[in-house]
Amino acid sequence: EKFIKEWNSGSAIGFKLGFPILNYITCGLHKGTLSFLLAHSGNGKTSFAIPMSILPIIESGEKVVIIANEQGESEWRQLILATVLFSKIKYKGMNRQKLLYGNFSNDDLIHMKQAVEWLENHSKQLEFAHMTDYGIENIRKIVKKYSRMGYGTIVVDTLKPEDDASDKAWGVFSETAKELFVLAQQCNVAMLCTAQLATNSYGRKYLDTSSVGKSKAIVEVASQVIMFRTIQGDEKKDLKVWRHKRDEKTGKLTNIKEEVILDDDKDYIVLFVTKNRYGESNVQLVYERNMAFNTYYELGYTKVDYDGFGR
């Protein structure tokens, strides 16, 4: 009865994610757990992690630490500012390229200042720690330090073996994942790690745990595993995408499905909820992506046919 009262207050819900359907399916990111966000190299894991988890979590009043070992503080600062500028301030008078080339107009500067002010309102909720290696020891020190300061979410970008050419390194990598899981429990933090999918899964349409290759064991200790890939060419015509229709009077979702037509000239990703200890798994969602503005729009559900190994 005690726990029923706690659950009734919503205590079992995790930190909010930035996309309504994905947030509902996963119930957010949960303290004391390890989650993975996986994609192929260069597919935008870091870019997606910002609107998916970092911004909505700090916007809800919680604290986030970013632990990065590839992109530096300047690159992260620019990417976060761009995401706020385009998704929160809703300014489309410039794109990410112009942030690199400079020569800003007065209008650009006005809206960038608004983005800065948005971030300043959350400046005490976001910390950045840069690492020069892929080892576990520095991660452990950072997590312990900031968890004592009330930071409840840790984003590790990117997790990979220290020497991915060595078969032995993959075994060590799996042990690292287990250590991170224990660390998340000990420090009572929600830990989200980005990592790469195996190169031998390029070209596959259906992504599952076999897409992680030699590092398959890393997902065994994870509570939630999310993977995504780009939707290519003719697949835009063939893939059936649908969402629940809203009632015109109440605005509530109904059981009526409406089809979403994909535009050949737009960029899309399909996301796979491969593992989920807090609800339904084997769910596929489609997002419209605009990398020039680092914006993602959740379109709805789809169903990708299995084309993996042992078909």
PDB file of C-alpha atoms in Angstrom:
ATOM      1  CA  GLU A   1       0.000   0.000   0.000  1.00  0.00           C
ATOM      2  CA  LYS A   2       2.905   2.329   0.768  1.00  0.00           C
ATOM      3  CA  PHE A   3       4.415   1.829  -2.691  1.00  0.00           C
ATOM      4  CA  ILE A   4       1.032   2.133  -4.411  1.00  0.00           C
ATOM      5  CA  LYS A   5       0.710   5.595  -2.845  1.00  0.00           C
ATOM      6  CA  GLU A   6       4.199   6.510  -4.068  1.00  0.00           C
ATOM      7  CA  TRP A   7       3.516   5.229  -7.595  1.00  0.00           C
ATOM      8  CA  ASN A   8       0.209   7.101  -7.636  1.00  0.00           C
ATOM      9  CA  SER A   9       2.168  10.338  -7.146  1.00  0.00           C
ATOM     10  CA  GLY A  10       4.232   9.567 -10.270  1.00  0.00           C
ATOM     11  CA  SER A  11       7.413   8.746  -8.346  1.00  0.00           C
ATOM     12  CA  ALA A  12       8.305   5.930 -10.791  1.00  0.00           C
ATOM     13  CA  ILE A  13       8.531   8.312 -13.757  1.00  0.00           C
ATOM     14  CA  GLY A  14      12.047   9.178 -14.931  1.00  0.00           C
ATOM     15  CA  PHE A  15      13.538  12.440 -16.187  1.00  0.00           C
ATOM     16  CA  LYS A  16      11.530  13.845 -19.075  1.00  0.00           C
ATOM     17  CA  LEU A  17      12.606  13.266 -22.688  1.00  0.00           C
ATOM     18  CA  GLY A  18      11.964  15.881 -25.364  1.00  0.00           C
ATOM     19  CA  PHE A  19       9.708  13.791 -27.627  1.00  0.00           C
ATOM     20  CA  PRO A  20       6.188  12.921 -26.360  1.00  0.00           C
ATOM     21  CA  ILE A  21       5.818   9.414 -27.827  1.00  0.00           C
ATOM     22  CA  LEU A  22       9.339   8.334 -26.899  1.00  0.00           C
ATOM     23  CA  ASN A  23       8.917   9.803 -23.417  1.00  0.00           C
ATOM     24  CA  TYR A  24       5.621   7.933 -22.944  1.00  0.00           C
ATOM     25  CA  ILE A  25       7.076   4.603 -24.115  1.00  0.00           C
ATOM     26  CA  THR A  26      10.221   4.811 -21.966  1.00  0.00           C
ATOM     27  CA  CYS A  27       8.732   6.760 -19.030  1.00  0.00           C
ATOM     28  CA  GLY A  28      11.833   8.970 -19.311  1.00  0.00           C
ATOM     29  CA  LEU A  29      15.388   8.357 -18.089  1.00  0.00           C
ATOM     30  CA  HIS A  30      15.519   6.669 -14.711  1.00  0.00           C
ATOM     31  CA  LYS A  31      17.851   7.138 -11.772  1.00  0.00           C
ATOM     32  CA  GLY A  32      20.049   4.183 -10.944  1.00  0.00           C
ATOM     33  CA  THR A  33      20.051   2.938 -14.529  1.00  0.00           C
ATOM     34  CA  LEU A  34      22.282   2.881 -17.601  1.00  0.00           C
ATOM     35  CA  SER A  35      20.806   3.701 -21.028  1.00  0.00           C
ATOM     36  CA  PHE A  36      22.343   3.722 -24.504  1.00  0.00           C
ATOM     37  CA  LEU A  37      21.778   5.910 -27.561  1.00  0.00           C
ATOM     38  CA  LEU A  38      23.339   4.162 -30.561  1.00  0.00           C
ATOM     39  CA  ALA A  39      23.878   5.037 -34.221  1.00  0.00           C
ATOM     40  CA  HIS A  40      26.508   4.619 -36.900  1.00  0.00           C
ATOM     41  CA  SER A  41      29.497   6.946 -36.962  1.00  0.00           C
ATOM     42  CA  GLY A  42      28.607  10.435 -38.211  1.00  0.00           C
ATOM     43  CA  ASN A  43      24.849   9.878 -37.945  1.00  0.00           C
ATOM     44  CA  GLY A  44      24.247  12.543 -35.299  1.00  0.00           C
ATOM     45  CA  LYS A  45      24.155  10.806 -31.897  1.00  0.00           C
ATOM     46  CA  THR A  46      25.411  13.933 -30.130  1.00  0.00           C
ATOM     47  CA  SER A  47      23.069  16.210 -32.075  1.00  0.00           C
ATOM     48  CA  PHE A  48      20.058  14.028 -31.224  1.00  0.00           C
ATOM     49  CA  ALA A  49      20.984  13.668 -27.541  1.00  0.00           C
ATOM     50  CA  ILE A  50      20.639  17.426 -26.982  1.00  0.00           C
ATOM     51  CA  PRO A  51      16.910  17.835 -27.848  1.00  0.00           C
ATOM     52  CA  MET A  52      16.102  14.292 -26.703  1.00  0.00           C
ATOM     53  CA  SER A  53      17.508  14.511 -23.181  1.00  0.00           C
ATOM     54  CA  ILE A  54      19.780  17.418 -22.229  1.00  0.00           C
ATOM     55  CA  LEU A  55      17.525  20.414 -22.943  1.00  0.00           C
ATOM     56  CA  PRO A  56      14.221  18.936 -21.700  1.00  0.00           C
ATOM     57  CA  ILE A  57      15.837  17.698 -18.488  1.00  0.00           C
ATOM     58  CA  ILE A  58      17.369  21.057 -17.556  1.00  0.00           C
ATOM     59  CA  GLU A  59      14.142  22.768 -18.639  1.00  0.00           C
ATOM     60  CA  SER A  60      12.259  20.608 -16.115  1.00  0.00           C
ATOM     61  CA  GLY A  61      14.533  21.922 -13.356  1.00  0.00           C
ATOM     62  CA  GLU A  62      16.953  18.989 -13.074  1.00  0.00           C
ATOM     63  CA  LYS A  63      20.752  19.026 -13.422  1.00  0.00           C
ATOM     64  CA  VAL A  64      22.841  17.425 -16.191  1.00  0.00           C
ATOM     65  CA  VAL A  65      26.565  16.738 -16.560  1.00  0.00           C
ATOM     66  CA  ILE A  66      28.002  16.166 -20.045  1.00  0.00           C
ATOM     67  CA  ILE A  67      31.149  14.027 -20.081  1.00  0.00           C
ATOM     68  CA  ALA A  68      32.743  14.270 -23.537  1.00  0.00           C
ATOM     69  CA  ASN A  69      35.883  12.700 -24.949  1.00  0.00           C
ATOM     70  CA  GLU A  70      35.646  13.581 -28.633  1.00  0.00           C
ATOM     71  CA  GLN A  71      34.120  17.014 -29.184  1.00  0.00           C
ATOM     72  CA  GLY A  72      35.533  19.806 -27.032  1.00  0.00           C
ATOM     73  CA  GLU A  73      33.760  22.426 -24.926  1.00  0.00           C
ATOM     74  CA  SER A  74      33.665  24.989 -27.754  1.00  0.00           C
ATOM     75  CA  GLU A  75      31.976  22.549 -30.137  1.00  0.00           C
ATOM     76  CA  TRP A  76      29.441  21.519 -27.503  1.00  0.00           C
ATOM     77  CA  ARG A  77      28.775  25.152 -26.563  1.00  0.00           C
ATOM     78  CA  GLN A  78      28.055  26.009 -30.193  1.00  0.00           C
ATOM     79  CA  LEU A  79      25.845  22.961 -30.787  1.00  0.00           C
ATOM     80  CA  ILE A  80      23.777  23.590 -27.654  1.00  0.00           C
ATOM     81  CA  LEU A  81      23.388  27.291 -28.465  1.00  0.00           C
ATOM     82  CA  ALA A  82      22.319  26.414 -32.023  1.00  0.00           C
ATOM     83  CA  THR A  83      19.751  23.892 -30.764  1.00  0.00           C
ATOM     84  CA  VAL A  84      18.264  26.454 -28.355  1.00  0.00           C
ATOM     85  CA  LEU A  85      18.279  29.144 -31.063  1.00  0.00           C
ATOM     86  CA  PHE A  86      16.410  26.985 -33.576  1.00  0.00           C
ATOM     87  CA  SER A  87      14.151  24.858 -31.347  1.00  0.00           C
ATOM     88  CA  LYS A  88      13.395  27.124 -28.371  1.00  0.00           C
ATOM     89  CA  ILE A  89      13.714  30.648 -29.789  1.00  0.00           C
ATOM     90  CA  LYS A  90      12.346  29.387 -33.147  1.00  0.00           C
ATOM     91  CA  TYR A  91      14.735  31.551 -35.170  1.00  0.00           C
ATOM     92  CA  LYS A  92      15.407  30.377 -38.739  1.00  0.00           C
ATOM     93  CA  GLY A  93      17.157  33.462 -40.113  1.00  0.00           C
ATOM     94  CA  MET A  94      20.491  31.614 -39.981  1.00  0.00           C
ATOM     95  CA  ASN A  95      21.697  28.019 -39.777  1.00  0.00           C
ATOM     96  CA  ARG A  96      24.539  26.088 -38.132  1.00  0.00           C
ATOM     97  CA  GLN A  97      26.908  26.899 -41.005  1.00  0.00           C
ATOM     98  CA  LYS A  98      26.574  30.608 -40.335  1.00  0.00           C
ATOM     99  CA  LEU A  99      27.607  30.012 -36.728  1.00  0.00           C
ATOM    100  CA  LEU A 100      30.898  28.763 -38.144  1.00  0.00           C
ATOM    101  CA  TYR A 101      31.392  31.431 -40.828  1.00  0.00           C
ATOM    102  CA  GLY A 102      30.351  34.388 -38.660  1.00  0.00           C
ATOM    103  CA  ASN A 103      29.489  37.822 -40.108  1.00  0.00           C
ATOM    104  CA  PHE A 104      26.213  37.894 -38.133  1.00  0.00           C
ATOM    105  CA  SER A 105      23.449  40.367 -38.927  1.00  0.00           C
ATOM    106  CA  ASN A 106      21.828  42.508 -36.219  1.00  0.00           C
ATOM    107  CA  ASP A 107      18.794  40.218 -36.352  1.00  0.00           C
ATOM    108  CA  ASP A 108      21.052  37.192 -35.865  1.00  0.00           C
ATOM    109  CA  LEU A 109      22.706  38.799 -32.840  1.00  0.00           C
ATOM    110  CA  ILE A 110      19.376  39.767 -31.259  1.00  0.00           C
ATOM    111  CA  HIS A 111      18.054  36.202 -31.467  1.00  0.00           C
ATOM    112  CA  MET A 112      21.363  34.667 -30.387  1.00  0.00           C
ATOM    113  CA  LYS A 113      21.223  36.886 -27.291  1.00  0.00           C
ATOM    114  CA  GLN A 114      17.757  35.477 -26.581  1.00  0.00           C
ATOM    115  CA  ALA A 115      19.203  31.963 -26.850  1.00  0.00           C
ATOM    116  CA  VAL A 116      21.986  32.954 -24.450  1.00  0.00           C
ATOM    117  CA  GLU A 117      19.411  34.302 -21.990  1.00  0.00           C
ATOM    118  CA  TRP A 118      17.451  31.029 -22.227  1.00  0.00           C
ATOM    119  CA  LEU A 119      20.613  29.136 -21.347  1.00  0.00           C
ATOM    120  CA  GLU A 120      21.562  31.593 -18.612  1.00  0.00           C
ATOM    121  CA  ASN A 121      18.291  30.732 -16.878  1.00  0.00           C
ATOM    122  CA  HIS A 122      19.593  27.137 -16.650  1.00  0.00           C
ATOM    123  CA  SER A 123      23.297  27.894 -16.182  1.00  0.00           C
ATOM    124  CA  LYS A 124      23.454  26.261 -12.746  1.00  0.00           C
ATOM    125  CA  GLN A 125      21.900  23.065 -14.096  1.00  0.00           C
ATOM    126  CA  LEU A 126      24.404  22.177 -16.811  1.00  0.00           C
ATOM    127  CA  GLU A 127      28.062  21.192 -16.403  1.00  0.00           C
ATOM    128  CA  PHE A 128      30.666  20.085 -18.947  1.00  0.00           C
ATOM    129  CA  ALA A 129      33.627  17.797 -18.309  1.00  0.00           C
ATOM    130  CA  HIS A 130      36.095  16.975 -21.070  1.00  0.00           C
ATOM    131  CA  MET A 131      38.174  13.793 -21.037  1.00  0.00           C
ATOM    132  CA  THR A 132      41.213  12.974 -23.143  1.00  0.00           C
ATOM    133  CA  ASP A 133      40.727   9.198 -23.009  1.00  0.00           C
ATOM    134  CA  TYR A 134      38.005   6.520 -22.968  1.00  0.00           C
ATOM    135  CA  GLY A 135      38.864   5.060 -19.561  1.00  0.00           C
ATOM    136  CA  ILE A 136      36.453   4.406 -16.712  1.00  0.00           C
ATOM    137  CA  GLU A 137      38.489   5.974 -13.903  1.00  0.00           C
ATOM    138  CA  ASN A 138      37.923   9.611 -14.907  1.00  0.00           C
ATOM    139  CA  ILE A 139      34.229   8.957 -15.511  1.00  0.00           C
ATOM    140  CA  ARG A 140      33.941   7.458 -12.033  1.00  0.00           C
ATOM    141  CA  LYS A 141      35.555  10.524 -10.395  1.00  0.00           C
ATOM    142  CA  ILE A 142      33.341  12.970 -12.307  1.00  0.00           C
ATOM    143  CA  VAL A 143      30.116  11.064 -11.596  1.00  0.00           C
ATOM    144  CA  LYS A 144      30.855  10.762  -7.881  1.00  0.00           C
ATOM    145  CA  LYS A 145      31.746  14.453  -7.641  1.00  0.00           C
ATOM    146  CA  TYR A 146      28.672  15.811  -9.373  1.00  0.00           C
ATOM    147  CA  SER A 147      26.165  13.316  -7.980  1.00  0.00           C
ATOM    148  CA  ARG A 148      27.042  14.670  -4.521  1.00  0.00           C
ATOM    149  CA  MET A 149      26.208  18.154  -5.875  1.00  0.00           C
ATOM    150  CA  GLY A 150      22.698  17.104  -6.929  1.00  0.00           C
ATOM    151  CA  TYR A 151      23.306  16.345 -10.612  1.00  0.00           C
ATOM    152  CA  GLY A 152      20.918  13.526 -11.428  1.00  0.00           C
ATOM    153  CA  THR A 153      21.684  12.882 -15.114  1.00  0.00           C
ATOM    154  CA  ILE A 154      25.048  12.012 -16.654  1.00  0.00           C
ATOM    155  CA  VAL A 155      25.488  12.025 -20.451  1.00  0.00           C
ATOM    156  CA  VAL A 156      28.647  10.235 -21.642  1.00  0.00           C
ATOM    157  CA  ASP A 157      29.603  11.028 -25.249  1.00  0.00           C
ATOM    158  CA  THR A 158      31.122   8.783 -26.639  1.00  0.00           C
ATOM    159  CA  LEU A 159      31.645   5.392 -25.007  1.00  0.00           C
ATOM    160  CA  LYS A 160      33.993   3.115 -26.944  1.00  0.00           C
ATOM    161  CA  PRO A 161      36.892   0.683 -26.386  1.00  0.00           C
ATOM    162  CA  GLU A 162      40.244   2.320 -25.712  1.00  0.00           C
ATOM    163  CA  ASP A 163      41.682   0.205 -28.550  1.00  0.00           C
ATOM    164  CA  ASP A 164      38.869  -0.980 -30.830  1.00  0.00           C
ATOM    165  CA  ALA A 165      41.297  -2.957 -33.021  1.00  0.00           C
ATOM    166  CA  SER A 166      41.988  -5.392 -30.196  1.00  0.00           C
ATOM    167  CA  ASP A 167      39.618  -8.292 -29.508  1.00  0.00           C
ATOM    168  CA  LYS A 168      40.638  -8.106 -25.867  1.00  0.00           C
ATOM    169  CA  ALA A 169      39.525  -4.472 -25.778  1.00  0.00           C
ATOM    170  CA  TRP A 170      35.928  -5.478 -26.519  1.00  0.00           C
ATOM    171  CA  GLY A 171      35.893  -7.662 -23.430  1.00  0.00           C
ATOM    172  CA  VAL A 172      37.228  -4.751 -21.388  1.00  0.00           C
ATOM    173  CA  PHE A 173      34.575  -2.535 -22.977  1.00  0.00           C
ATOM    174  CA  SER A 174      31.832  -4.875 -21.775  1.00  0.00           C
ATOM    175  CA  GLU A 175      33.278  -4.765 -18.275  1.00  0.00           C
ATOM    176  CA  THR A 176      33.301  -0.955 -18.481  1.00  0.00           C
ATOM    177  CA  ALA A 177      29.567  -0.990 -19.225  1.00  0.00           C
ATOM    178  CA  LYS A 178      28.977  -3.176 -16.177  1.00  0.00           C
ATOM    179  CA  GLU A 179      31.020  -0.793 -14.022  1.00  0.00           C
ATOM    180  CA  LEU A 180      29.014   2.182 -15.299  1.00  0.00           C
ATOM    181  CA  PHE A 181      25.782   0.389 -14.458  1.00  0.00           C
ATOM    182  CA  VAL A 182      27.003  -0.248 -10.897  1.00  0.00           C
ATOM    183  CA  LEU A 183      28.184   3.370 -10.686  1.00  0.00           C
ATOM    184  CA  ALA A 184      24.750   4.638 -11.773  1.00  0.00           C
ATOM    185  CA  GLN A 185      23.163   2.572  -9.011  1.00  0.00           C
ATOM    186  CA  GLN A 186      25.666   3.588  -6.344  1.00  0.00           C
ATOM    187  CA  CYS A 187      25.374   7.311  -7.141  1.00  0.00           C
ATOM    188  CA  ASN A 188      21.650   7.102  -7.959  1.00  0.00           C
ATOM    189  CA  VAL A 189      21.974   8.898 -11.300  1.00  0.00           C
ATOM    190  CA  ALA A 190      20.432   8.355 -14.712  1.00  0.00           C
ATOM    191  CA  MET A 191      23.328   7.621 -17.058  1.00  0.00           C
ATOM    192  CA  LEU A 192      22.936   7.965 -20.836  1.00  0.00           C
ATOM    193  CA  CYS A 193      25.859   6.840 -23.007  1.00  0.00           C
ATOM    194  CA  THR A 194      26.217   7.318 -26.739  1.00  0.00           C
ATOM    195  CA  ALA A 195      28.071   4.617 -28.665  1.00  0.00           C
ATOM    196  CA  GLN A 196      28.545   3.442 -32.230  1.00  0.00           C
ATOM    197  CA  LEU A 197      26.743   0.639 -33.995  1.00  0.00           C
ATOM    198  CA  ALA A 198      28.901  -2.018 -35.657  1.00  0.00           C
ATOM    199  CA  THR A 199      30.139  -1.279 -39.178  1.00  0.00           C
ATOM    200  CA  ASN A 200      28.800  -4.648 -40.383  1.00  0.00           C
ATOM    201  CA  SER A 201      25.264  -3.418 -39.689  1.00  0.00           C
ATOM    202  CA  TYR A 202      25.520  -0.681 -42.343  1.00  0.00           C
ATOM    203  CA  GLY A 203      22.797  -1.222 -44.919  1.00  0.00           C
ATOM    204  CA  ARG A 204      20.495  -3.031 -42.535  1.00  0.00           C
ATOM    205  CA  LYS A 205      17.030  -1.576 -42.221  1.00  0.00           C
ATOM    206  CA  TYR A 206      16.083  -3.306 -38.975  1.00  0.00           C
ATOM    207  CA  LEU A 207      18.297  -2.546 -35.980  1.00  0.00           C
ATOM    208  CA  ASP A 208      18.504  -4.743 -32.877  1.00  0.00           C
ATOM    209  CA  THR A 209      21.123  -5.835 -30.345  1.00  0.00           C
ATOM    210  CA  SER A 210      23.008  -7.785 -33.025  1.00  0.00           C
ATOM    211  CA  SER A 211      23.741  -4.399 -34.648  1.00  0.00           C
ATOM    212  CA  VAL A 212      26.170  -3.630 -31.825  1.00  0.00           C
ATOM    213  CA  GLY A 213      28.626  -6.275 -33.068  1.00  0.00           C
ATOM    214  CA  LYS A 214      31.513  -7.222 -30.767  1.00  0.00           C
ATOM    215  CA  SER A 215      30.175  -4.912 -28.070  1.00  0.00           C
ATOM    216  CA  LYS A 216      26.808  -6.692 -27.836  1.00  0.00           C
ATOM    217  CA  ALA A 217      27.422  -7.448 -24.163  1.00  0.00           C
ATOM    218  CA  ILE A 218      27.327  -3.726 -23.282  1.00  0.00           C
ATOM    219  CA  VAL A 219      23.562  -3.600 -23.770  1.00  0.00           C
ATOM    220  CA  GLU A 220      22.926  -6.526 -21.415  1.00  0.00           C
ATOM    221  CA  VAL A 221      23.246  -4.312 -18.327  1.00  0.00           C
ATOM    222  CA  ALA A 222      21.300  -1.417 -19.864  1.00  0.00           C
ATOM    223  CA  SER A 223      17.730  -0.673 -18.839  1.00  0.00           C
ATOM    224  CA  GLN A 224      16.965   1.120 -22.095  1.00  0.00           C
ATOM    225  CA  VAL A 225      18.584   0.884 -25.525  1.00  0.00           C
ATOM    226  CA  ILE A 226      17.646   3.288 -28.327  1.00  0.00           C
ATOM    227  CA  MET A 227      19.092   3.053 -31.847  1.00  0.00           C
ATOM    228  CA  PHE A 228      18.482   5.083 -34.977  1.00  0.00           C
ATOM    229  CA  ARG A 229      19.507   5.299 -38.622  1.00  0.00           C
ATOM    230  CA  THR A 230      18.826   7.500 -41.632  1.00  0.00           C
ATOM    231  CA  ILE A 231      15.892   6.650 -43.910  1.00  0.00           C
ATOM    232  CA  GLN A 232      17.312   6.293 -47.408  1.00  0.00           C
ATOM    233  CA  GLY A 233      16.010   6.925 -50.952  1.00  0.00           C
ATOM    234  CA  ASP A 234      13.037   4.817 -52.048  1.00  0.00           C
ATOM    235  CA  GLU A 235      12.367   3.791 -48.472  1.00  0.00           C
ATOM    236  CA  LYS A 236      10.642   7.152 -48.005  1.00  0.00           C
ATOM    237  CA  LYS A 237       7.974   6.025 -50.478  1.00  0.00           C
ATOM    238  CA  ASP A 238       7.596   2.489 -49.146  1.00  0.00           C
ATOM    239  CA  LEU A 239       7.672   3.064 -45.381  1.00  0.00           C
ATOM    240  CA  LYS A 240       4.236   3.384 -43.791  1.00  0.00           C
ATOM    241  CA  VAL A 241       4.174   6.009 -41.041  1.00  0.00           C
ATOM    242  CA  TRP A 242       1.130   6.705 -38.873  1.00  0.00           C
ATOM    243  CA  ARG A 243       0.098   8.511 -35.708  1.00  0.00           C
ATOM    244  CA  HIS A 244      -2.985   8.684 -33.500  1.00  0.00           C
ATOM    245  CA  LYS A 245      -5.474  11.333 -34.537  1.00  0.00           C
ATOM    246  CA  ARG A 246      -6.539  13.934 -31.995  1.00  0.00           C
ATOM    247  CA  ASP A 247     -10.170  14.608 -31.155  1.00  0.00           C
ATOM    248  CA  GLU A 248     -11.101  18.002 -32.638  1.00  0.00           C
ATOM    249  CA  LYS A 249     -13.111  19.025 -29.566  1.00  0.00           C
ATOM    250  CA  THR A 250     -11.032  17.724 -26.655  1.00  0.00           C
ATOM    251  CA  GLY A 251      -7.583  17.623 -28.280  1.00  0.00           C
ATOM    252  CA  LYS A 252      -7.024  14.186 -26.756  1.00  0.00           C
ATOM    253  CA  LEU A 253      -5.505  11.312 -28.722  1.00  0.00           C
ATOM    254  CA  THR A 254      -7.918   8.752 -30.135  1.00  0.00           C
ATOM    255  CA  ASN A 255      -7.483   5.177 -31.418  1.00  0.00           C
ATOM    256  CA  ILE A 256      -7.988   6.400 -34.973  1.00  0.00           C
ATOM    257  CA  LYS A 257      -4.787   6.197 -37.032  1.00  0.00           C
ATOM    258  CA  GLU A 258      -3.850   8.744 -39.681  1.00  0.00           C
ATOM    259  CA  GLU A 259      -1.109   8.214 -42.242  1.00  0.00           C
ATOM    260  CA  VAL A 260       1.923  10.522 -42.446  1.00  0.00           C
ATOM    261  CA  ILE A 261       3.378  10.983 -45.941  1.00  0.00           C
ATOM    262  CA  LEU A 262       7.156  11.392 -46.125  1.00  0.00           C
ATOM    263  CA  ASP A 263       8.588  14.069 -48.423  1.00  0.00           C
ATOM    264  CA  ASP A 264      11.334  12.930 -50.831  1.00  0.00           C
ATOM    265  CA  ASP A 265      13.165  16.224 -50.303  1.00  0.00           C
ATOM    266  CA  LYS A 266      13.309  15.986 -46.510  1.00  0.00           C
ATOM    267  CA  ASP A 267      15.626  14.081 -44.188  1.00  0.00           C
ATOM    268  CA  TYR A 268      14.253  11.445 -41.784  1.00  0.00           C
ATOM    269  CA  ILE A 269      15.500   8.963 -39.230  1.00  0.00           C
ATOM    270  CA  VAL A 270      13.849   5.818 -37.904  1.00  0.00           C
ATOM    271  CA  LEU A 271      14.397   5.158 -34.215  1.00  0.00           C
ATOM    272  CA  PHE A 272      14.239   1.701 -32.612  1.00  0.00           C
ATOM    273  CA  VAL A 273      13.391   1.196 -28.945  1.00  0.00           C
ATOM    274  CA  THR A 274      15.340  -2.053 -28.778  1.00  0.00           C
ATOM    275  CA  LYS A 275      15.253  -2.594 -25.023  1.00  0.00           C
ATOM    276  CA  ASN A 276      13.001  -1.029 -22.443  1.00  0.00           C
ATOM    277  CA  ARG A 277      12.517  -2.257 -18.896  1.00  0.00           C
ATOM    278  CA  TYR A 278       9.840   0.360 -18.257  1.00  0.00           C
ATOM    279  CA  GLY A 279       7.366  -0.511 -20.967  1.00  0.00           C
ATOM    280  CA  GLU A 280       7.000  -1.641 -24.537  1.00  0.00           C
ATOM    281  CA  SER A 281      10.066  -2.430 -26.638  1.00  0.00           C
ATOM    282  CA  ASN A 282      10.445  -3.320 -30.321  1.00  0.00           C
ATOM    283  CA  VAL A 283       8.863   0.042 -31.165  1.00  0.00           C
ATOM    284  CA  GLN A 284       9.905   2.040 -34.238  1.00  0.00           C
ATOM    285  CA  LEU A 285       9.374   5.800 -34.529  1.00  0.00           C
ATOM    286  CA  VAL A 286      10.064   8.226 -37.372  1.00  0.00           C
ATOM    287  CA  TYR A 287      11.508  11.737 -36.964  1.00  0.00           C
ATOM    288  CA  GLU A 288      11.929  14.517 -39.476  1.00  0.00           C
ATOM    289  CA  ARG A 289      15.485  15.824 -39.140  1.00  0.00           C
ATOM    290  CA  ASN A 290      17.040  19.074 -40.269  1.00  0.00           C
ATOM    291  CA  MET A 291      20.772  19.012 -39.564  1.00  0.00           C
ATOM    292  CA  ALA A 292      21.202  22.602 -40.773  1.00  0.00           C
ATOM    293  CA  PHE A 293      19.164  23.725 -37.753  1.00  0.00           C
ATOM    294  CA  ASN A 294      19.616  20.635 -35.522  1.00  0.00           C
ATOM    295  CA  THR A 295      15.863  20.200 -35.211  1.00  0.00           C
ATOM    296  CA  TYR A 296      13.930  16.949 -34.888  1.00  0.00           C
ATOM    297  CA  TYR A 297      10.176  16.541 -35.180  1.00  0.00           C
ATOM    298  CA  GLU A 298       8.491  13.347 -33.990  1.00  0.00           C
ATOM    299  CA  LEU A 299       6.136  12.186 -36.764  1.00  0.00           C
ATOM    300  CA  GLY A 300       4.781   8.879 -35.469  1.00  0.00           C
ATOM    301  CA  TYR A 301       5.055   5.109 -35.589  1.00  0.00           C
ATOM    302  CA  THR A 302       6.232   2.744 -38.296  1.00  0.00           C
ATOM    303  CA  LYS A 303       6.989  -0.963 -38.707  1.00  0.00           C
ATOM    304  CA  VAL A 304      10.288  -2.016 -40.270  1.00  0.00           C
ATOM    305  CA  ASP A 305      10.557  -5.592 -41.547  1.00  0.00           C
ATOM    306  CA  TYR A 306      13.316  -7.699 -40.016  1.00  0.00           C
ATOM    307  CA  ASP A 307      16.324  -8.116 -42.323  1.00  0.00           C
ATOM    308  CA  GLY A 308      18.988  -9.092 -39.797  1.00  0.00           C
ATOM    309  CA  PHE A 309      21.213 -12.100 -39.390  1.00  0.00           C
ATOM    310  CA  GLY A 310      19.576 -15.518 -39.460  1.00  0.00           C
ATOM    311  CA  ARG A 311      16.551 -14.267 -41.340  1.00  0.00           C
TER     312      ARG A 311
END
